Amino acid sequence: QLACPLDLGCHSVKGVLKINSFNDTPNKARLLMRADTVFRLILNAAIHSGVGCEKASDKSARITGITGVEDGTPGIFLLTVGKKEDLETLLSKVQEYKDKSAPSASEEKKSE
């Protein structure tokens, strides 16, 4: 759980970012972010192998993916955190879930 601003292109929102995963589906996770004070949902994106997540600066990450908040359209989000360590933790967790969600080589052979 991180408190960080989220740049939505046209405006910036501060909120709390969480990575939600569930015990019954350990390979699936979502990035959830709620605005401070009003707790309005501002980011709800599944983490999967197609989600882009890269370091944009020492304290920010650029995430590309489809959100479930508005109309499910692709979006690019800039997350800024307070400490470099928090950014490294965020990037490693997102990569971990991306790797888990990617189909294995045996699954790809079965689909062919």
Short mmCIF file of N, CA and C in Angstrom, two decimals, residues 39-88:
data_model
loop_
_atom_site.label_atom_id
_atom_site.label_comp_id
_atom_site.label_asym_id
_atom_site.label_seq_id
_atom_site.Cartn_x
_atom_site.Cartn_y
_atom_site.Cartn_z
N PHE A 39 -12.28 8.62 -1.14
CA PHE A 39 -12.14 7.20 -1.46
C PHE A 39 -12.77 6.81 -2.80
N ARG A 40 -12.86 7.75 -3.72
CA ARG A 40 -13.37 7.45 -5.06
C ARG A 40 -12.35 6.58 -5.79
N LEU A 41 -12.83 5.55 -6.46
CA LEU A 41 -11.94 4.66 -7.20
C LEU A 41 -11.42 5.39 -8.44
N ILE A 42 -10.10 5.49 -8.56
CA ILE A 42 -9.52 6.20 -9.71
C ILE A 42 -8.66 5.31 -10.59
N LEU A 43 -8.29 4.13 -10.10
CA LEU A 43 -7.54 3.18 -10.92
C LEU A 43 -7.93 1.78 -10.50
N ASN A 44 -8.28 0.96 -11.48
CA ASN A 44 -8.63 -0.44 -11.25
C ASN A 44 -8.18 -1.19 -12.49
N ALA A 45 -6.95 -1.64 -12.49
CA ALA A 45 -6.37 -2.27 -13.67
C ALA A 45 -5.82 -3.65 -13.34
N ALA A 46 -6.17 -4.62 -14.16
CA ALA A 46 -5.63 -5.97 -13.99
C ALA A 46 -4.15 -5.98 -14.36
N ILE A 47 -3.38 -6.74 -13.60
CA ILE A 47 -1.97 -6.92 -13.93
C ILE A 47 -1.86 -8.23 -14.71
N HIS A 48 -1.41 -8.14 -15.95
CA HIS A 48 -1.23 -9.32 -16.79
C HIS A 48 -0.02 -9.08 -17.67
N SER A 49 0.32 -10.07 -18.48
CA SER A 49 1.56 -9.98 -19.26
C SER A 49 1.56 -8.83 -20.26
N GLY A 50 0.39 -8.32 -20.63
CA GLY A 50 0.32 -7.22 -21.59
C GLY A 50 0.39 -5.83 -20.99
N VAL A 51 0.42 -5.73 -19.68
CA VAL A 51 0.47 -4.43 -19.01
C VAL A 51 1.90 -3.91 -19.06
N GLY A 52 2.05 -2.65 -19.44
CA GLY A 52 3.37 -2.02 -19.45
C GLY A 52 3.64 -1.35 -18.12
N CYS A 53 4.80 -1.55 -17.57
CA CYS A 53 5.18 -0.90 -16.32
C CYS A 53 6.67 -0.63 -16.38
N GLU A 54 7.02 0.63 -16.44
CA GLU A 54 8.44 0.98 -16.56
C GLU A 54 8.75 2.17 -15.66
N LYS A 55 10.00 2.25 -15.30
CA LYS A 55 10.48 3.36 -14.47
C LYS A 55 10.56 4.60 -15.34
N ALA A 56 9.89 5.67 -14.92
CA ALA A 56 9.90 6.92 -15.67
C ALA A 56 10.94 7.90 -15.11
N SER A 57 11.16 7.85 -13.80
CA SER A 57 12.19 8.66 -13.14
C SER A 57 12.56 7.97 -11.83
N ASP A 58 13.34 8.62 -10.99
CA ASP A 58 13.75 8.01 -9.73
C ASP A 58 12.58 7.67 -8.81
N LYS A 59 11.50 8.45 -8.91
CA LYS A 59 10.37 8.24 -8.02
C LYS A 59 9.04 8.07 -8.74
N SER A 60 9.06 7.73 -10.03
CA SER A 60 7.79 7.56 -10.74
C SER A 60 7.86 6.39 -11.72
N ALA A 61 6.68 5.83 -11.97
CA ALA A 61 6.54 4.71 -12.90
C ALA A 61 5.42 5.02 -13.87
N ARG A 62 5.61 4.60 -15.11
CA ARG A 62 4.59 4.75 -16.15
C ARG A 62 3.94 3.40 -16.35
N ILE A 63 2.62 3.36 -16.18
CA ILE A 63 1.88 2.11 -16.32
C ILE A 63 0.87 2.27 -17.45
N THR A 64 0.88 1.31 -18.36
CA THR A 64 -0.10 1.31 -19.45
C THR A 64 -0.96 0.08 -19.30
N GLY A 65 -2.24 0.27 -19.43
CA GLY A 65 -3.16 -0.85 -19.31
C GLY A 65 -4.58 -0.41 -19.48
N ILE A 66 -5.48 -1.36 -19.39
CA ILE A 66 -6.91 -1.08 -19.51
C ILE A 66 -7.48 -0.95 -18.11
N THR A 67 -8.24 0.11 -17.88
CA THR A 67 -8.83 0.32 -16.56
C THR A 67 -10.27 -0.13 -16.57
N GLY A 68 -10.78 -0.43 -15.41
CA GLY A 68 -12.17 -0.80 -15.28
C GLY A 68 -13.00 0.32 -14.68
N VAL A 69 -12.41 1.49 -14.55
CA VAL A 69 -13.10 2.59 -13.87
C VAL A 69 -14.06 3.31 -14.80
N GLU A 70 -13.57 3.81 -15.90
CA GLU A 70 -14.40 4.60 -16.81
C GLU A 70 -15.14 3.68 -17.77
N ASP A 71 -14.56 3.48 -18.93
CA ASP A 71 -15.22 2.66 -19.93
C ASP A 71 -14.34 1.51 -20.41
N GLY A 72 -13.30 1.19 -19.66
CA GLY A 72 -12.43 0.09 -20.02
C GLY A 72 -11.51 0.39 -21.18
N THR A 73 -11.17 1.64 -21.38
CA THR A 73 -10.29 2.01 -22.48
C THR A 73 -8.83 1.98 -22.02
N PRO A 74 -7.90 1.78 -22.95
CA PRO A 74 -6.48 1.80 -22.57
C PRO A 74 -6.08 3.18 -22.06
N GLY A 75 -5.17 3.17 -21.12
CA GLY A 75 -4.71 4.44 -20.56
C GLY A 75 -3.25 4.35 -20.15
N ILE A 76 -2.64 5.50 -20.04
CA ILE A 76 -1.26 5.61 -19.55
C ILE A 76 -1.32 6.41 -18.26
N PHE A 77 -0.74 5.87 -17.21
CA PHE A 77 -0.79 6.49 -15.90
C PHE A 77 0.62 6.70 -15.39
N LEU A 78 0.85 7.84 -14.76
CA LEU A 78 2.14 8.14 -14.17
C LEU A 78 1.96 8.14 -12.65
N LEU A 79 2.59 7.18 -11.99
CA LEU A 79 2.52 7.07 -10.53
C LEU A 79 3.80 7.63 -9.94
N THR A 80 3.66 8.51 -8.97
CA THR A 80 4.81 9.09 -8.30
C THR A 80 4.77 8.69 -6.83
N VAL A 81 5.87 8.18 -6.32
CA VAL A 81 5.95 7.75 -4.92
C VAL A 81 6.93 8.63 -4.17
N GLY A 82 6.92 8.53 -2.84
CA GLY A 82 7.77 9.37 -2.01
C GLY A 82 9.21 8.92 -1.92
N LYS A 83 9.46 7.60 -1.99
CA LYS A 83 10.81 7.07 -1.83
C LYS A 83 11.17 6.14 -2.98
N LYS A 84 12.45 6.13 -3.32
CA LYS A 84 12.94 5.24 -4.39
C LYS A 84 12.66 3.78 -4.06
N GLU A 85 12.80 3.43 -2.77
CA GLU A 85 12.57 2.05 -2.35
C GLU A 85 11.14 1.61 -2.62
N ASP A 86 10.17 2.53 -2.42
CA ASP A 86 8.77 2.21 -2.70
C ASP A 86 8.56 1.94 -4.18
N LEU A 87 9.25 2.71 -5.02
CA LEU A 87 9.12 2.51 -6.47
C LEU A 87 9.69 1.15 -6.86
N GLU A 88 10.84 0.80 -6.32
CA GLU A 88 11.43 -0.50 -6.64
C GLU A 88 10.52 -1.64 -6.20
#
